[in-house]
Amino acid sequence: MKNSKISIRHSKLSDLAEIQRMFVDTISAICKVDYSPEQIKVWTSSIENTQRWIDKLSSQYFLIAELDNKIVGFASLGNNDYLDFLYVHKDYQRQGIADRLYNDIEAEAIRKESKVLTSDVSITAKAFFEKKGFRTIQKQTKIIKNIEIVNYKMVKKLLQ
Ligand SMILES: CC(C)(COP(=O)(O)OP(=O)(O)OC[C@H]1O[C@@H](n2cnc3c(N)ncnc32)[C@H](O)[C@@H]1OP(=O)(O)O)[C@@H](O)C(=O)NCCC(=O)NCCS
């Protein structure tokens, strides 16, 4: 069911705490079907590097989906051709929020004349990215704090 009351806006630095809360909640609730508790713990611990998040909020094309002043999704584009974040609130899944955020990110990449869009995609999000026309380049295993985390390097050619 599409939610027409959702609006999209650019992020502000003051959104950081709510973005990080939603990031942890989404991964803990939605990705737990594909990742172990240890993997979830390592993945969500990336919020501890506050400066890295501030840098991303400041330098990336960073969008927020909002409903009644509450953040229900966020997405970001780095370097005009790398989709870095795409997360939707656990209680607002399958309402077309990622679709809207993604379409805006792709449009920005095209405006910036990028030929391809790449991302490192979770097991959980792979089907969404396939639906949006991405193909898998390779399965990759990252080791963070001694824990293996699998994701996929995916790419989409953009029509110019
Ligand atoms: C992946 C994610 C961003 C999708 O967000 P969403 O708002 O629920 O997606 P949408 O409602 O816009 O989905 C659009 C279409 O994508 C496809 N799709 C989305 N999620 C899917 C899933 N889990 N399985 C299969 N297809 C899926 C469907 O075709 C869907 O259309 P439909 O609902 O009419 O069938 C969301 O599930 C999420 O936050 N996942 C956890 C975080 C994560 O792993 N992020 C990616 C890090 S790289």
XYZ file of N, CA and C and ligand atoms in Angstrom:
528
model
N 0.843 -1.200 0.000
C 0.000 0.000 0.000
C 0.876 1.248 0.000
N 0.682 2.143 -0.946
C 1.486 3.364 -1.011
C 0.967 4.365 0.017
N 1.903 5.093 0.640
C 1.505 6.086 1.643
C 1.729 7.474 1.068
N 0.623 8.148 0.700
C 0.743 9.417 -0.012
C 1.042 10.601 0.906
N 0.999 10.373 2.237
C 1.258 11.487 3.158
C 2.752 11.682 3.423
N 3.559 10.813 2.839
C 4.998 10.895 3.098
C 5.652 11.971 2.244
N 6.488 12.792 2.884
C 7.211 13.805 2.102
C 8.709 13.526 2.157
N 9.406 14.000 1.134
C 10.861 13.801 1.038
C 11.530 15.174 1.154
N 12.571 15.242 1.964
C 13.324 16.505 2.107
C 14.807 16.187 2.302
N 15.628 17.224 2.203
C 17.056 17.042 2.474
C 17.276 16.928 3.984
N 18.307 16.180 4.360
C 18.593 16.010 5.785
C 19.226 17.272 6.369
N 19.128 17.375 7.700
C 19.828 18.432 8.436
C 20.712 17.730 9.472
N 21.735 18.408 9.942
C 22.602 17.779 10.958
C 21.819 17.422 12.216
N 20.772 18.212 12.503
C 19.967 17.953 13.705
C 19.138 16.665 13.590
N 19.099 16.057 12.400
C 18.382 14.777 12.225
C 19.223 13.590 12.713
N 20.498 13.826 12.985
C 21.430 12.712 13.189
C 20.954 11.668 14.215
N 20.534 12.119 15.396
C 20.156 11.161 16.448
C 18.976 10.284 16.002
N 17.986 10.915 15.357
C 16.797 10.147 14.933
C 17.151 9.190 13.786
N 18.016 9.641 12.896
C 18.476 8.781 11.792
C 19.184 7.551 12.372
N 20.058 7.784 13.333
C 20.821 6.666 13.899
C 19.921 5.688 14.664
N 18.926 6.242 15.362
C 17.974 5.375 16.083
C 17.236 4.485 15.087
N 16.783 5.104 14.000
C 16.035 4.346 12.996
C 16.921 3.308 12.300
N 18.169 3.667 12.063
C 19.150 2.745 11.456
C 19.280 1.478 12.314
N 19.466 1.672 13.612
C 19.629 0.524 14.523
C 18.336 -0.286 14.592
N 17.198 0.398 14.727
C 15.902 -0.304 14.837
C 15.599 -1.106 13.577
N 15.847 -0.512 12.411
C 15.537 -1.202 11.143
C 16.399 -2.448 10.991
N 17.710 -2.293 11.224
C 18.593 -3.456 11.061
C 18.212 -4.545 12.072
N 17.977 -4.131 13.323
C 17.665 -5.120 14.374
C 16.365 -5.866 14.077
N 15.367 -5.159 13.542
C 14.052 -5.789 13.338
C 13.915 -6.460 11.975
N 14.457 -5.833 10.943
C 14.193 -6.292 9.567
C 15.294 -7.219 9.041
N 16.542 -6.928 9.400
C 17.653 -7.713 8.836
C 17.962 -8.959 9.661
N 17.274 -9.119 10.778
C 17.589 -10.268 11.639
C 17.214 -11.600 10.989
N 16.386 -11.546 9.931
C 16.077 -12.797 9.227
C 17.267 -13.279 8.389
N 18.166 -12.338 8.039
C 19.295 -12.687 7.164
C 20.648 -12.663 7.868
N 20.720 -12.049 9.055
C 22.008 -11.889 9.756
C 21.874 -12.341 11.213
N 22.969 -12.858 11.750
C 22.971 -13.363 13.131
C 23.014 -12.185 14.117
N 22.688 -12.441 15.385
C 22.756 -11.364 16.399
C 24.157 -10.731 16.457
N 25.200 -11.521 16.278
C 26.579 -10.980 16.313
C 26.809 -10.048 15.118
N 26.316 -10.464 13.955
C 26.485 -9.633 12.754
C 25.696 -8.324 12.888
N 24.488 -8.426 13.438
C 23.646 -7.226 13.645
C 24.350 -6.264 14.602
N 24.969 -6.832 15.622
C 25.634 -6.006 16.632
C 26.796 -5.214 16.002
N 27.591 -5.909 15.194
C 28.728 -5.247 14.544
C 28.238 -4.182 13.551
N 27.232 -4.537 12.766
C 26.690 -3.628 11.745
C 26.153 -2.354 12.422
N 25.346 -2.533 13.465
C 24.733 -1.356 14.111
C 25.759 -0.549 14.913
N 26.877 -1.180 15.274
C 27.878 -0.445 16.062
C 28.555 0.644 15.222
N 28.276 0.668 13.924
C 28.865 1.726 13.083
C 28.325 3.107 13.452
N 27.269 3.158 14.255
C 26.774 4.490 14.694
C 27.731 5.145 15.684
N 28.641 4.340 16.254
C 29.544 4.906 17.277
C 30.508 5.931 16.701
N 30.786 5.807 15.414
C 31.701 6.760 14.781
C 30.905 7.998 14.340
N 30.596 8.844 15.304
C 29.722 9.998 15.045
C 30.289 10.906 13.955
N 31.605 11.117 13.984
C 32.191 12.033 12.996
C 31.976 11.531 11.564
N 32.076 10.209 11.398
C 31.867 9.634 10.063
C 30.445 9.934 9.573
N 29.475 9.848 10.486
C 28.077 10.130 10.126
C 27.887 11.615 9.816
N 28.504 12.454 10.619
C 28.390 13.896 10.371
C 28.983 14.224 8.995
N 30.121 13.605 8.681
C 30.753 13.843 7.376
C 29.815 13.414 6.244
N 29.160 12.272 6.417
C 28.259 11.790 5.361
C 27.042 12.708 5.222
N 26.488 13.113 6.362
C 25.334 14.025 6.307
C 25.714 15.339 5.630
N 26.943 15.780 5.844
C 27.371 17.070 5.300
C 27.762 16.969 3.831
N 28.354 15.845 3.431
C 28.935 15.805 2.086
C 28.063 15.075 1.061
N 27.161 14.195 1.523
C 26.394 13.408 0.558
C 25.054 14.079 0.227
N 24.490 13.645 -0.900
C 23.108 14.029 -1.238
C 22.230 13.135 -0.366
N 21.715 13.692 0.730
C 21.159 12.887 1.814
C 19.687 13.238 2.014
N 18.813 12.261 1.794
C 17.374 12.526 1.823
C 16.683 11.820 2.990
N 15.634 12.481 3.463
C 14.821 11.955 4.559
C 13.385 11.779 4.057
N 12.755 10.651 4.405
C 11.308 10.503 4.185
C 10.639 10.749 5.524
N 9.619 11.593 5.510
C 9.015 12.035 6.761
C 7.501 11.838 6.740
N 6.962 11.468 7.884
C 5.509 11.343 8.027
C 5.143 11.930 9.385
N 4.314 12.952 9.386
C 3.911 13.624 10.637
C 5.142 13.963 11.501
N 6.132 14.591 10.882
C 7.361 15.025 11.574
C 8.211 13.883 12.127
N 7.956 12.675 11.651
C 8.741 11.541 12.116
C 9.542 10.987 10.924
N 10.805 10.644 11.159
C 11.624 10.088 10.082
C 11.246 8.619 9.862
N 10.814 8.318 8.632
C 10.399 6.934 8.322
C 11.290 6.294 7.259
N 12.317 7.037 6.820
C 13.258 6.466 5.870
C 14.365 7.459 5.566
N 15.499 6.948 5.087
C 16.539 7.845 4.607
C 17.381 7.139 3.549
N 18.002 7.947 2.701
C 18.836 7.417 1.615
C 19.892 8.449 1.287
N 21.046 7.965 0.792
C 22.079 8.940 0.445
C 22.878 8.513 -0.777
N 23.383 9.535 -1.464
C 24.213 9.348 -2.656
C 25.560 10.004 -2.391
N 26.639 9.217 -2.496
C 27.983 9.759 -2.329
C 28.678 9.817 -3.672
N 29.497 10.819 -3.848
C 30.325 10.922 -5.059
C 29.489 10.866 -6.348
N 28.221 11.199 -6.245
C 27.272 11.230 -7.382
C 26.967 9.874 -8.014
N 27.660 8.809 -7.553
C 27.441 7.521 -8.224
C 27.427 6.315 -7.274
N 27.409 6.600 -5.961
C 27.410 5.486 -5.000
C 26.234 5.646 -4.034
N 25.315 4.691 -4.085
C 24.193 4.733 -3.151
C 24.688 4.154 -1.820
N 24.804 5.012 -0.835
C 25.413 4.604 0.425
C 24.346 4.041 1.381
N 23.377 4.871 1.758
C 22.330 4.415 2.691
C 20.976 4.271 2.000
N 20.226 3.257 2.395
C 18.805 3.170 2.034
C 18.122 2.342 3.125
N 17.429 3.022 3.999
C 16.810 2.359 5.150
C 15.398 2.887 5.340
N 14.473 1.972 5.621
C 13.078 2.345 5.864
C 12.675 1.850 7.248
N 11.950 2.677 7.960
C 11.511 2.373 9.332
C 10.815 1.010 9.391
N 11.089 0.275 10.441
C 10.557 -1.096 10.554
C 9.030 -1.167 10.489
N 8.347 -0.122 10.946
C 6.877 -0.139 10.947
C 6.272 0.399 9.654
N 7.122 0.784 8.697
C 6.616 1.400 7.449
C 7.168 0.712 6.212
N 7.480 -0.568 6.349
C 7.996 -1.342 5.223
C 6.889 -1.573 4.189
N 7.295 -1.757 2.946
C 6.422 -2.095 1.806
C 5.286 -1.095 1.616
N 5.617 0.189 1.800
C 4.647 1.250 1.504
C 5.157 2.163 0.398
N 6.199 1.700 -0.279
C 6.726 2.480 -1.403
C 7.701 3.575 -0.983
N 8.167 3.565 0.280
C 9.058 4.635 0.749
C 10.448 4.513 0.116
N 11.010 3.301 0.111
C 12.329 3.114 -0.523
C 12.245 3.439 -2.006
N 11.144 3.083 -2.625
C 10.957 3.354 -4.044
C 11.063 4.860 -4.310
N 10.383 5.657 -3.505
C 10.422 7.121 -3.698
C 11.809 7.674 -3.426
N 12.430 7.223 -2.331
C 13.775 7.708 -2.010
C 14.748 7.328 -3.122
N 14.666 6.067 -3.555
C 15.594 5.592 -4.588
C 15.423 6.393 -5.879
N 14.176 6.592 -6.295
C 13.949 7.304 -7.567
C 14.564 8.702 -7.529
N 14.491 9.359 -6.373
C 15.071 10.690 -6.230
C 16.608 10.625 -6.289
N 17.172 9.600 -5.636
C 18.634 9.420 -5.661
C 19.111 9.150 -7.097
N 18.399 8.278 -7.792
C 18.805 7.961 -9.170
C 18.701 9.204 -10.063
N 17.646 9.981 -9.870
C 17.473 11.203 -10.681
C 18.631 12.167 -10.438
N 19.085 12.268 -9.193
C 20.219 13.147 -8.878
C 21.502 12.628 -9.550
N 21.712 11.305 -9.506
C 22.903 10.733 -10.155
C 22.885 11.031 -11.659
N 21.707 10.947 -12.252
C 21.576 11.232 -13.689
C 21.823 12.724 -13.957
N 21.258 13.579 -13.084
C 21.506 15.033 -13.223
C 22.999 15.332 -13.184
N 23.724 14.558 -12.380
C 25.173 14.776 -12.232
C 25.962 14.020 -13.320
N 25.222 13.467 -14.284
C 25.800 12.805 -15.466
C 26.609 11.553 -15.129
N 26.258 10.887 -14.025
C 26.904 9.609 -13.707
C 26.385 8.549 -14.669
N 27.290 7.684 -15.085
C 26.907 6.646 -16.054
C 26.386 5.391 -15.362
N 26.871 5.170 -14.130
C 26.432 3.996 -13.371
C 26.151 4.402 -11.927
N 25.366 3.580 -11.277
C 25.110 3.728 -9.850
C 25.521 2.402 -9.209
N 26.358 2.456 -8.174
C 26.765 1.218 -7.506
C 26.332 1.268 -6.044
N 26.309 0.095 -5.416
C 26.010 0.036 -3.986
C 26.523 -1.280 -3.413
N 26.738 -1.302 -2.113
C 27.026 -2.539 -1.390
C 25.744 -2.901 -0.665
N 25.081 -3.937 -1.141
C 23.681 -4.182 -0.777
C 23.568 -5.380 0.172
N 22.778 -5.202 1.213
C 22.558 -6.288 2.174
C 21.774 -7.433 1.532
N 21.851 -8.594 2.154
C 21.034 -9.733 1.692
C 19.559 -9.309 1.701
N 19.177 -8.577 2.742
C 17.781 -8.170 2.961
C 17.267 -7.250 1.851
N 18.149 -6.402 1.330
C 17.705 -5.397 0.359
C 17.912 -5.833 -1.093
N 18.525 -7.004 -1.301
C 18.906 -7.422 -2.658
C 17.698 -7.458 -3.620
N 16.570 -8.000 -3.143
C 15.396 -8.124 -4.022
C 14.888 -6.748 -4.450
N 14.951 -5.780 -3.520
C 14.527 -4.421 -3.866
C 15.414 -3.866 -4.987
N 16.738 -4.021 -4.838
C 17.662 -3.476 -5.830
C 17.514 -4.177 -7.183
N 17.243 -5.475 -7.146
C 17.012 -6.194 -8.412
C 15.778 -5.611 -9.112
N 14.750 -5.336 -8.312
C 13.513 -4.749 -8.864
C 13.808 -3.400 -9.522
N 14.793 -2.677 -8.985
C 15.123 -1.362 -9.537
C 16.141 -1.449 -10.678
N 16.466 -2.655 -11.114
C 17.307 -2.809 -12.301
C 18.792 -3.007 -12.036
N 19.154 -3.261 -10.779
C 20.562 -3.516 -10.462
C 20.910 -4.971 -10.750
N 22.177 -5.210 -11.091
C 22.646 -6.594 -11.182
C 23.830 -6.780 -10.227
N 23.984 -8.036 -9.807
C 25.036 -8.339 -8.835
C 26.361 -8.546 -9.546
N 27.387 -7.819 -9.099
C 28.738 -7.978 -9.640
C 29.465 -9.077 -8.862
N 29.355 -9.015 -7.535
C 29.944 -10.083 -6.725
C 29.391 -10.107 -5.300
N 29.414 -11.323 -4.768
C 29.098 -11.496 -3.351
C 30.387 -11.177 -2.594
N 30.313 -10.418 -1.516
C 31.538 -10.063 -0.802
C 31.377 -10.295 0.696
N 32.494 -10.626 1.322
C 32.477 -10.865 2.762
C 33.404 -9.870 3.434
N 32.808 -8.999 4.243
C 33.623 -8.029 4.997
C 33.868 -8.605 6.376
N 35.057 -8.371 6.916
C 35.298 -8.808 8.292
C 35.441 -7.570 9.166
N 34.472 -7.394 10.072
C 34.507 -6.252 10.985
C 34.535 -6.800 12.409
N 35.508 -6.346 13.168
C 35.681 -6.815 14.553
C 35.599 -8.344 14.626
N 36.276 -9.003 13.674
C 36.338 -10.473 13.639
C 35.049 -11.176 13.246
N 34.060 -10.420 12.822
C 32.785 -11.034 12.414
C 32.620 -10.863 10.900
N 32.244 -11.956 10.223
C 32.044 -11.897 8.772
C 30.653 -11.355 8.456
N 30.600 -10.424 7.516
C 29.294 -9.909 7.080
C 29.239 -9.966 5.555
N 28.217 -10.657 5.056
C 28.069 -10.824 3.608
C 27.184 -9.724 3.046
N 27.627 -9.159 1.919
C 26.726 -8.308 1.143
C 27.078 -8.452 -0.340
N 26.439 -7.663 -1.192
C 26.618 -7.803 -2.637
C 27.001 -6.472 -3.257
N 28.033 -6.494 -4.080
C 28.341 -5.317 -4.895
C 27.378 -5.344 -6.065
N 26.547 -4.313 -6.159
C 25.550 -4.282 -7.239
C 25.712 -3.002 -8.047
N 25.304 -3.065 -9.301
C 25.485 -1.915 -10.190
C 24.292 -1.776 -11.132
N 23.994 -0.541 -11.459
C 22.953 -0.267 -12.458
C 23.491 0.741 -13.457
N 23.359 0.425 -14.732
C 23.735 1.393 -15.773
C 22.641 2.440 -15.861
N 23.027 3.698 -15.929
C 22.038 4.766 -16.030
C 21.952 5.215 -17.485
N 20.745 5.404 -17.948
C 20.571 5.844 -19.332
C 20.803 7.342 -19.397
N 21.580 7.792 -20.342
C 21.825 9.247 -20.473
C 21.114 9.777 -21.712
C 15.099 -2.842 1.396
C 14.218 -1.731 1.948
C 14.973 -0.404 1.919
C 12.951 -1.649 1.058
O 12.132 -0.599 1.575
P 10.541 -0.545 1.358
O 10.095 0.869 1.572
O 9.888 -1.586 2.167
O 10.421 -0.910 -0.190
P 9.232 -0.492 -1.196
O 7.934 -0.554 -0.474
O 9.562 0.818 -1.840
O 9.338 -1.669 -2.268
C 9.229 -1.460 -3.637
C 9.285 -2.798 -4.349
O 10.562 -3.430 -4.150
C 10.367 -4.854 -4.004
N 10.723 -5.254 -2.638
C 10.909 -4.460 -1.539
N 11.254 -5.207 -0.461
C 11.273 -6.496 -0.874
C 11.562 -7.730 -0.229
N 11.910 -7.782 1.065
N 11.477 -8.865 -0.955
C 11.120 -8.842 -2.242
N 10.848 -7.685 -2.931
C 10.931 -6.533 -2.257
C 8.887 -5.120 -4.245
O 8.726 -5.358 -5.614
C 8.271 -3.789 -3.853
O 7.016 -3.560 -4.478
P 5.663 -4.182 -3.845
O 5.660 -3.897 -2.373
O 4.584 -3.472 -4.599
O 5.751 -5.661 -4.130
C 13.745 -2.050 3.399
O 13.215 -3.358 3.444
C 14.814 -1.929 4.452
O 14.938 -0.880 5.094
N 15.570 -3.038 4.680
C 16.526 -3.117 5.763
C 17.693 -2.180 5.611
C 18.625 -2.563 4.509
O 19.028 -3.705 4.382
N 18.975 -1.528 3.721
C 19.865 -1.664 2.641
C 21.271 -1.523 3.053
S 22.250 -1.703 1.613
